[in-house]
Amino acid sequence: MKTAIISINPKKPGKKALGLAVATIRKGGLVAFPTETVYGLGADALNGKAVRKIFQAKGRASDNPLIVHISSEKGLPRLVSRIPESARKLMKKFWPGPLTIIFPRSDIVPDAVTAGLDTVAIRMPSGKIARELVRIARTPIAAPSANISGRPSPTKGRHVIEDLDGKVDVIIDGGPCEIGLESTVIDITGKFPLVLRPGRVSLAKIREVLPSARAYSGGSERKPRSPGMKYRHYSPKAKVVLVTGSPSERRRKMELFVRKGRGPIAVIASFGVKEADHFFKFGNLSDLAASLFSKYREFDSLGARTIIVEGCARRGLGVALMNRIEKSAGKVY
Ligand code: TXA
Ligand code: MG
């Protein structure tokens, strides 16, 4: 398949610039597009046949459901059977933005989207290209992250091209994604609001409107709540090593592993390490989130065998970061 690659200004995505992408969605094709979190691979969420192509292109397991993107709250009622009060509070505070809410589904949502579950994940992105694409296409868009399954989520147009050129109809390059980590996923259909996947919207922020919300810790249930959580994720080809502990312990472990580890060695840390072959020094945690997946891909292309990542405190954005780094890491020290 010949993929059309179009560059669009993320600040003013005009109707004309989005024309081909809109037409492609409307006739059941696949379009990769940027959001404020990561790039998504989209299809018309009400067209089961179109949605099934997403799974093929990504090599995604069919039991892993997709997030449906809407452009305004008017698009919500027909997709769900009920809008609980807790959801209204979340929508008011966090939409548009990086929060996905799990609702009881309606009948018009194809099984391909929900992987047969009786719930559906919905999000209203704040990224302009994503919102405009959904609005002008006049249909909700189902979209997982636009990477080959298991690879780090794409945060730049070039990452999508790397993974999906020749496998999808259109790739929109709208520059780097602002946040760099996937949305927070919260399930409000059970007894307590449960955060299934941590993200930029922290549990502390959610508790300001839903005090009973808690983090899902896996464990006792036989079936994972969020099917995606059981798969290996976010992995570069290099082996990822995560170093944890107090700042001085992290520094000590980092220096030890850089000397001992299998090279070429790349380091992602908040301090300098002289002996590393490749290096990314981050400022704050937002900076790390925006760059993590991109640096994984970059260090792979430079031929690194080991990527050593400095962990952070599990507070605020640190919870989401540690979740992603742990999932990609072979070893945690
Ligand atoms: O930021 C994001 O959320 C990006 C952009 C493109 O919007 N999308 C994204 O999609 O990260 P994906 O497919 O890579 O991750 C969706 C997660 C998976 O872990 C999936 O299992 C879970 O959401 N999910 C989807 N529908 C669900 C449902 N009905 N119940 C529980 N979990 C669900
Ligand atoms: Mg994904």
PDB file of N, CA and C in Angstrom, residues 14 85 124 235 245 300 310 320:
ATOM      1  N   GLY A  14      -6.073  23.450   9.052  1.00  0.00           N
ATOM      2  CA  GLY A  14      -7.228  23.900   8.273  1.00  0.00           C
ATOM      3  C   GLY A  14      -8.016  22.736   7.708  1.00  0.00           C
ATOM      4  N   GLU A  85     -22.714  10.151  37.246  1.00  0.00           N
ATOM      5  CA  GLU A  85     -22.372  11.462  37.796  1.00  0.00           C
ATOM      6  C   GLU A  85     -20.845  11.613  37.915  1.00  0.00           C
ATOM      7  N   MET A 124     -11.697  12.733  24.903  1.00  0.00           N
ATOM      8  CA  MET A 124     -11.760  13.926  24.065  1.00  0.00           C
ATOM      9  C   MET A 124     -10.384  14.579  24.115  1.00  0.00           C
ATOM     10  N   SER A 235       8.882  -1.351  24.400  1.00  0.00           N
ATOM     11  CA  SER A 235      10.249  -1.852  24.431  1.00  0.00           C
ATOM     12  C   SER A 235      11.089  -1.406  23.253  1.00  0.00           C
ATOM     13  N   GLY A 245      16.007   4.057  43.921  1.00  0.00           N
ATOM     14  CA  GLY A 245      16.588   4.364  45.230  1.00  0.00           C
ATOM     15  C   GLY A 245      16.680   5.866  45.443  1.00  0.00           C
ATOM     16  N   ASP A 300      18.223   3.206  19.996  1.00  0.00           N
ATOM     17  CA  ASP A 300      18.188   1.998  19.166  1.00  0.00           C
ATOM     18  C   ASP A 300      18.858   2.252  17.829  1.00  0.00           C
ATOM     19  N   GLU A 310      17.406   6.441  34.791  1.00  0.00           N
ATOM     20  CA  GLU A 310      17.278   6.820  36.191  1.00  0.00           C
ATOM     21  C   GLU A 310      15.800   6.890  36.556  1.00  0.00           C
ATOM     22  N   ALA A 320       3.261   7.671  36.438  1.00  0.00           N
ATOM     23  CA  ALA A 320       3.116   7.229  35.038  1.00  0.00           C
ATOM     24  C   ALA A 320       4.478   6.886  34.440  1.00  0.00           C
TER      25      ALA A 320
END
